[in-house]
Coordinates of C-alpha atoms in Angstrom, one line a residue:
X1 CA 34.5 -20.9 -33.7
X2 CA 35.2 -23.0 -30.4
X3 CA 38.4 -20.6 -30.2
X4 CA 36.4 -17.5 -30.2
X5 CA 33.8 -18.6 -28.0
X6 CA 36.6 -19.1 -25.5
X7 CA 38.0 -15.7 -25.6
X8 CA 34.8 -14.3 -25.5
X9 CA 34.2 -16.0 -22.0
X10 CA 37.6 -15.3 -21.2
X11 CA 37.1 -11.7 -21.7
X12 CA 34.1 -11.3 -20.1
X13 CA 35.1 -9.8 -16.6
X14 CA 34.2 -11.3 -13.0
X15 CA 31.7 -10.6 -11.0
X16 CA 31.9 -7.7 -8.5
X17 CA 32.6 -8.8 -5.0
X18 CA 29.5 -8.7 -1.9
X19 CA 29.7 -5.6 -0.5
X20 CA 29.5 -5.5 3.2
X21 CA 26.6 -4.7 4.8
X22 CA 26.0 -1.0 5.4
X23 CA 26.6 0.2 9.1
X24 CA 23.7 2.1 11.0
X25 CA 25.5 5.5 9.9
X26 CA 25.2 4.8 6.2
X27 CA 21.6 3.4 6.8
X28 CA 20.6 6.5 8.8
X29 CA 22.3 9.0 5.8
X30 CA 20.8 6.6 3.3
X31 CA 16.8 7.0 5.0
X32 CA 17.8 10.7 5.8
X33 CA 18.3 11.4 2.3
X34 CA 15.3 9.8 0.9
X35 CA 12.0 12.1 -0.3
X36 CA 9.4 12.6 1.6
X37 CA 5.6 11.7 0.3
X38 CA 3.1 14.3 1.6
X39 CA -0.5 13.3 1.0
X40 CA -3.0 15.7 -0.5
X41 CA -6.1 16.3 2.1
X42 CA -9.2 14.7 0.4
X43 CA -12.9 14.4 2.0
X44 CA -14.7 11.4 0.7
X45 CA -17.6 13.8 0.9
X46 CA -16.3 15.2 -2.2
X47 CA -17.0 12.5 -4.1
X48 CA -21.0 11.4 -3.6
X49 CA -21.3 11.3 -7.0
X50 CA -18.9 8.0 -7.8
X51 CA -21.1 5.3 -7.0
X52 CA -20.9 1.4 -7.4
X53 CA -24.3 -1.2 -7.1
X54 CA -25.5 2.0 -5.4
X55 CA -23.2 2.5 -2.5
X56 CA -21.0 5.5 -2.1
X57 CA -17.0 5.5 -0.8
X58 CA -18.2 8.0 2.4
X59 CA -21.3 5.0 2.9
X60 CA -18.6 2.1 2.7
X61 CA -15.6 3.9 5.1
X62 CA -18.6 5.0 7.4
X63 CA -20.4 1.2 8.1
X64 CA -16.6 -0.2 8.7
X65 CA -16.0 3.1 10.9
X66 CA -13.3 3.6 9.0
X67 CA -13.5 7.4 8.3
X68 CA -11.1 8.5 11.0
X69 CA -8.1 7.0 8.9
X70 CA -9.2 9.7 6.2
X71 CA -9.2 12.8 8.2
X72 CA -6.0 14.7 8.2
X73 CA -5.1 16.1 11.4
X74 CA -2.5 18.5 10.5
X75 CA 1.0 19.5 8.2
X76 CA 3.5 17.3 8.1
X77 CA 6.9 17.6 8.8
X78 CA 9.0 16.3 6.4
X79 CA 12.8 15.9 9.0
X80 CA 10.3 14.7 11.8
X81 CA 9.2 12.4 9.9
X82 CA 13.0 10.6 8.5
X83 CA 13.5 11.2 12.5
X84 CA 10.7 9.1 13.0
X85 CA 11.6 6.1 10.3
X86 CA 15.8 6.2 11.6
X87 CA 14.7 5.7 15.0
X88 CA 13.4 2.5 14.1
X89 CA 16.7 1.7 12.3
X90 CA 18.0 0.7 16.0
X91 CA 15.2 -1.3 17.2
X92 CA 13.9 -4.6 17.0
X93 CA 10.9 -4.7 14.5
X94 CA 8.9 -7.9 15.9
X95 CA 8.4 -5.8 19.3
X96 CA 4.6 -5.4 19.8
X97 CA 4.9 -2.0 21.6
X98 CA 7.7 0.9 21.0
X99 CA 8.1 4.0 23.0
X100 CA 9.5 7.1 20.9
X101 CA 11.1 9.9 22.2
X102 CA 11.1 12.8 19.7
X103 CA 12.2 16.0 19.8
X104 CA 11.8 15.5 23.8
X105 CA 7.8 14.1 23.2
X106 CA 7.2 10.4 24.1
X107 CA 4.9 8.6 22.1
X108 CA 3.8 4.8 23.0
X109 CA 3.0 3.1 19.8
X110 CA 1.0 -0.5 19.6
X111 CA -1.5 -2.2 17.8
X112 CA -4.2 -1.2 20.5
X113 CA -3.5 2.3 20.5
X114 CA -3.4 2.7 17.2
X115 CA -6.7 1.0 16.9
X116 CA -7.8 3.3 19.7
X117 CA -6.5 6.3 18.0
X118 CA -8.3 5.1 14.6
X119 CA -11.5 4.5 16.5
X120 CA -11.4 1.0 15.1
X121 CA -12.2 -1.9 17.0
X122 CA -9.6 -4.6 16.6
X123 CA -10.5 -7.5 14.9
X124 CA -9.4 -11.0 17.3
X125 CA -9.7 -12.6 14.1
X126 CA -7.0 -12.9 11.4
X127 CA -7.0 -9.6 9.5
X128 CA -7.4 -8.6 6.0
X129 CA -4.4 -9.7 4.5
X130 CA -4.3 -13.3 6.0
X131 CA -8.1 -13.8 4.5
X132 CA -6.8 -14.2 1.4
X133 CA -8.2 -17.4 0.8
X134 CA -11.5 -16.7 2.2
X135 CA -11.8 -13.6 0.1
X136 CA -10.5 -15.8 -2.7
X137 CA -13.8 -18.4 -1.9
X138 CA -16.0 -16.0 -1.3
X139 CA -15.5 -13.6 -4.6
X140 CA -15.3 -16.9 -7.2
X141 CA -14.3 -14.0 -9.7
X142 CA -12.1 -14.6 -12.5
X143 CA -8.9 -12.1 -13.1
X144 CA -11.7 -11.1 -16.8
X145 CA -14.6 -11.3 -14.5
X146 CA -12.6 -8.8 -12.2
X147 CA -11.1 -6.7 -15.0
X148 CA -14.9 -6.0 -16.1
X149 CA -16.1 -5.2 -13.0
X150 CA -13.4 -2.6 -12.1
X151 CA -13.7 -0.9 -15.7
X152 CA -17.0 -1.4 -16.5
X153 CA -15.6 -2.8 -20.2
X154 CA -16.5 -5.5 -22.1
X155 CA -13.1 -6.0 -23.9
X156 CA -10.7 -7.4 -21.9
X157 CA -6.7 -7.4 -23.0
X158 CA -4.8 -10.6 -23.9
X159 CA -2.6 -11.9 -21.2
X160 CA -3.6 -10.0 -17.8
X161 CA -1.5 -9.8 -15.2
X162 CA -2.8 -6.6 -13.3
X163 CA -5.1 -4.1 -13.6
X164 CA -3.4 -0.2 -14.6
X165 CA -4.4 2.6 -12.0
X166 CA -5.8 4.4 -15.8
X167 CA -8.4 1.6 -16.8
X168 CA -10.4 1.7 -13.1
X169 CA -13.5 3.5 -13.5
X170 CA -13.8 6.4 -11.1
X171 CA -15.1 4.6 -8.0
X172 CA -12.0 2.0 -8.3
X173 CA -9.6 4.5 -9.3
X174 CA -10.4 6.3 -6.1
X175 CA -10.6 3.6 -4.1
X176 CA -7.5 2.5 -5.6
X177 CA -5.9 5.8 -3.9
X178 CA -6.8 5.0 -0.9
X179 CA -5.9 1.3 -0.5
X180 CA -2.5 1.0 -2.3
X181 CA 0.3 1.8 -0.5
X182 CA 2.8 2.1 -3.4
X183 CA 1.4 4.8 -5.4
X184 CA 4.4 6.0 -8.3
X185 CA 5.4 9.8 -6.9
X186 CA 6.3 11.0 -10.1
X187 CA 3.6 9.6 -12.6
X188 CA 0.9 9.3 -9.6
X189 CA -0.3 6.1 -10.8
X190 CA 0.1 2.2 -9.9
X191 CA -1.1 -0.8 -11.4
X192 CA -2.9 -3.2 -8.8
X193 CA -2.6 -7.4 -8.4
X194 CA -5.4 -9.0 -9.1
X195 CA -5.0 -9.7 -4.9
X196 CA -5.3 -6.0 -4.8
X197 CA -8.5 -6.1 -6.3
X198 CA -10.3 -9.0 -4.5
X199 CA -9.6 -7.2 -1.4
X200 CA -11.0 -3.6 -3.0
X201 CA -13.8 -5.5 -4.4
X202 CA -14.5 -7.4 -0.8
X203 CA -14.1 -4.7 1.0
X204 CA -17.3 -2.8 -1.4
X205 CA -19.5 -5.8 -1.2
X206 CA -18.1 -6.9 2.4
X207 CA -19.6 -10.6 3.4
X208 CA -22.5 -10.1 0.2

């Protein structure tokens, strides 16, 4: 037995050597070649009838002025956009402003003009994602508590470790759209973190 085990291991072959780290060519083929994700255009007006403790997605996104980030201002273009994402292949990503030269337009991007663009006034505070502990205190949810809340069922499945795009109720699965940012291309669907769903749920009920 000891005999086989060794020429089992022995057989086994070694393991493939590091590959080098791809040059900025090979990263700028590599982005160029990758699909592009064109949103549908969606009013939230659309959708008065989904409602949750009586509030409405268009009543939500309009107290937190948030409705410009909905609006679609025109088509995309699918090479100006992988022009847009190799561009930054050759720049240093903890720069707080970049100017972008495409297709012989300059565009000055930053946190402030986004946030002017957006009509959103930025926060001086620490932003949604570095709450996560206040939202964490202020929810005192558990992940069953949660599941019940975003499905509006009673039965809740052995061993949760997210919540499935599919088991939302229609308020949440909409919402769900519009929050997650890794949204399957194929299947249309995603499955959200239980830190996905404090932030949905705090961002319905806000400081309540």
């Amino acid at each position: 037995m000891a005999r086989r085990i060794k020429a089992r291991l022995f057989r086994e072959p070694p393991p493939p050597p590091p590959q080098p780290p791809r040059t900025l060519d090979q990263r700028r083929e590599l982005m160029e070649a990758r699909a592009v994700n064109m949103e549908r255009e969606a009013y939230l007006q659309d959708f008065e009838d989904l409602e949750f403790e009586g509030r409405t997605l268009s009543s939500i996104f309009t107290e937190r002025r948030w409705m410009s980030i909905c609006e679609q201002t025109g088509l995309v273009c699918a090479t100006l956009v992988s022009e847009f994402y190799c561009y930054f292949l050759e720049r240093d990503k903890a720069q707080a402003t970049y100017d972008i030269t495409l297709r012989e337009v300059s565009v000055t991007f930053s946190a402030d003009k986004n946030n002017e663009f957006l009509s959103i006034t930025r926060l001086e505070g620490p932003s949604y994602p570095d709450q996560e502990e206040e939202i964490a205190n202020r929810l005192m949810l558990s992940n069953s508590e949660l599941y019940k809340l975003l499905t509006e069922k009673e039965e809740v499945p052995y061993h949760l470790s997210n919540i499935p795009h599919n088991a939302m109720s229609d308020f949440f699965r909409m919402l769900h759209l519009i929050v997650a940012y890794n949204i399957d291309p194929r299947r249309r669907t995603s499955e959200a973190s239980f830190e996905r769903v404090k932030l949905m749920v705090y961002i319905v009920r806000g400081s309540q």
